[in-house]
XYZ file of N, CA and C in Angstrom:
213
model
N -4.045 -1.692 3.248
C -3.803 -0.765 2.192
C -5.128 -0.363 1.539
N -6.006 -1.320 1.367
C -7.312 -0.979 0.801
C -8.093 -0.049 1.712
N -7.982 -0.241 2.996
C -8.670 0.645 3.947
C -8.148 2.076 3.828
N -6.852 2.239 3.653
C -6.283 3.573 3.466
C -6.854 4.222 2.203
N -6.944 3.471 1.129
C -7.528 4.002 -0.102
C -8.984 4.407 0.103
N -9.734 3.580 0.811
C -11.145 3.866 1.064
C -11.302 5.125 1.916
N -10.463 5.268 2.940
C -10.540 6.446 3.807
C -10.153 7.726 3.072
N -9.129 7.656 2.239
C -8.611 8.850 1.580
C -9.380 9.236 0.314
N -10.062 8.280 -0.291
C -10.786 8.581 -1.527
C -12.022 7.726 -1.684
N -13.015 7.902 -0.806
C -14.191 7.021 -0.840
C -14.973 7.098 -2.151
N -14.820 8.174 -2.895
C -15.558 8.328 -4.148
C -14.735 7.913 -5.369
N -13.591 7.282 -5.139
C -12.717 6.872 -6.248
C -12.735 5.360 -6.396
N -13.532 4.828 -7.302
C -13.579 3.372 -7.481
C -12.259 2.831 -8.055
N -11.900 1.655 -7.609
C -10.675 1.017 -8.084
C -10.913 0.309 -9.408
N -9.926 0.397 -10.252
C -9.930 -0.373 -11.490
C -9.026 -1.589 -11.333
N -7.924 -1.381 -10.576
C -6.959 -2.458 -10.401
C -6.213 -2.258 -9.088
N -5.938 -3.384 -8.404
C -5.168 -3.342 -7.164
C -4.201 -4.513 -7.181
N -2.926 -4.216 -7.024
C -1.889 -5.242 -7.005
C -1.081 -5.087 -5.723
N -0.667 -6.191 -5.148
C 0.167 -6.094 -3.957
C 1.107 -7.283 -3.879
N 2.161 -7.107 -3.107
C 3.134 -8.169 -2.909
C 3.624 -8.128 -1.471
N 3.529 -9.253 -0.803
C 4.070 -9.374 0.547
C 5.586 -9.540 0.434
N 6.319 -8.808 1.250
C 7.773 -8.823 1.191
C 8.358 -9.459 2.453
N 7.766 -9.147 3.609
C 8.264 -9.627 4.894
C 7.069 -9.789 5.834
N 6.990 -10.880 6.592
C 5.822 -11.084 7.453
C 5.736 -10.067 8.602
N 4.513 -9.772 8.991
C 4.245 -8.932 10.157
C 3.472 -9.807 11.143
N 3.984 -9.943 12.346
C 3.321 -10.750 13.370
C 2.174 -9.965 13.988
N 1.203 -10.673 14.523
C 0.010 -10.023 15.081
C 0.340 -9.064 16.217
N 1.448 -9.257 16.896
C 1.802 -8.383 18.016
C 2.669 -7.184 17.598
N 3.062 -7.124 16.329
C 3.923 -6.036 15.867
C 3.117 -4.804 15.458
N 3.691 -3.662 15.736
C 3.119 -2.418 15.219
C 3.513 -2.316 13.747
N 2.667 -1.695 12.952
C 3.003 -1.471 11.551
C 2.361 -0.174 11.090
N 2.842 0.339 9.988
C 2.327 1.599 9.436
C 1.980 1.385 7.966
N 0.829 1.886 7.573
C 0.392 1.838 6.177
C 0.494 3.251 5.623
N 1.130 3.396 4.480
C 1.314 4.717 3.887
C 1.171 4.616 2.368
N 1.058 5.768 1.744
C 0.947 5.788 0.298
C 1.119 7.185 -0.245
N 1.202 7.249 -1.565
C 1.295 8.546 -2.234
C 0.631 8.428 -3.598
N 0.048 9.521 -4.085
C -0.571 9.505 -5.405
C 0.483 9.377 -6.500
N 0.121 8.719 -7.582
C 1.017 8.593 -8.733
C 0.228 8.784 -10.020
N 0.928 9.127 -11.062
C 0.379 9.183 -12.416
C 1.080 8.099 -13.225
N 0.309 7.290 -13.939
C 0.886 6.258 -14.785
C 0.339 6.420 -16.193
N 0.846 5.630 -17.115
C 0.314 5.629 -18.475
C -1.143 5.190 -18.485
N -1.529 4.413 -17.475
C -2.899 3.911 -17.385
C -3.839 4.870 -16.652
N -3.310 5.952 -16.098
C -4.134 6.934 -15.408
C -3.660 7.202 -13.996
N -4.557 7.777 -13.185
C -4.223 8.118 -11.801
C -4.230 6.878 -10.930
N -3.392 6.917 -9.905
C -3.317 5.789 -9.003
C -2.630 6.153 -7.707
N -2.195 5.129 -7.000
C -1.494 5.323 -5.732
C -0.472 4.214 -5.552
N 0.665 4.593 -5.013
C 1.674 3.633 -4.589
C 1.498 3.474 -3.089
N 1.492 2.239 -2.604
C 1.219 1.965 -1.193
C 2.304 1.074 -0.612
N 2.486 1.157 0.705
C 3.427 0.271 1.366
C 3.058 0.111 2.832
N 3.507 -0.996 3.385
C 3.361 -1.286 4.812
C 4.769 -1.472 5.358
N 5.078 -0.774 6.432
C 6.381 -0.935 7.061
C 6.193 -1.343 8.516
N 7.186 -2.051 9.014
C 7.171 -2.527 10.403
C 8.569 -2.340 10.983
N 8.675 -2.285 12.296
C 10.004 -2.120 12.900
C 10.940 -3.274 12.552
N 12.185 -2.953 12.287
C 13.213 -3.969 12.062
C 14.000 -4.078 13.365
N 13.615 -5.010 14.192
C 14.215 -5.127 15.521
C 15.681 -5.542 15.468
N 16.072 -6.300 14.460
C 17.457 -6.765 14.363
C 18.416 -5.638 13.997
N 17.980 -4.735 13.109
C 18.874 -3.681 12.614
C 18.489 -2.285 13.071
N 17.343 -2.169 13.717
C 16.833 -0.840 14.045
C 16.184 -0.246 12.803
N 15.420 0.777 12.964
C 14.744 1.379 11.816
C 13.480 0.612 11.443
N 13.166 0.606 10.161
C 11.947 -0.043 9.681
C 12.277 -0.960 8.513
N 11.392 -1.914 8.261
C 11.538 -2.807 7.124
C 10.264 -2.771 6.295
N 10.393 -2.978 5.016
C 9.248 -3.044 4.122
C 8.567 -4.388 4.310
N 7.274 -4.379 4.601
C 6.539 -5.622 4.801
C 5.656 -5.952 3.593
N 5.125 -4.918 2.947
C 4.252 -5.137 1.802
C 4.273 -3.894 0.930
N 4.127 -4.093 -0.364
C 4.016 -2.950 -1.269
C 2.860 -3.201 -2.221
N 2.276 -2.122 -2.703
C 1.139 -2.271 -3.575
C 0.981 -1.091 -4.506
N 0.059 -1.263 -5.444
C -0.230 -0.212 -6.414
C -1.722 -0.298 -6.740
N -2.360 0.835 -6.757
C -3.780 0.912 -7.086
C -3.961 1.853 -8.273
N -4.870 1.486 -9.156
C -5.246 2.351 -10.273
C -6.719 2.635 -10.157
N -7.092 3.884 -10.371
C -8.487 4.297 -10.231
C -9.171 4.336 -11.593
N -10.483 4.273 -11.565
C -11.281 4.367 -12.815
C -11.339 5.773 -13.282
């Protein structure tokens, strides 16, 4: 998730980064990192998430979620 932030906004220093692991991702699994810009009371930021295939049910499962706030 931090790499995505660095690639998309190299000139935007972080003030705060929070994340929570929700479901494990194995080293052999494909996964996708995504995010979207957000506005908060504390300023501009980004909501981020990592998803991986849900082999038991089909579709995707949330593996990690995060939030970044910029300076």
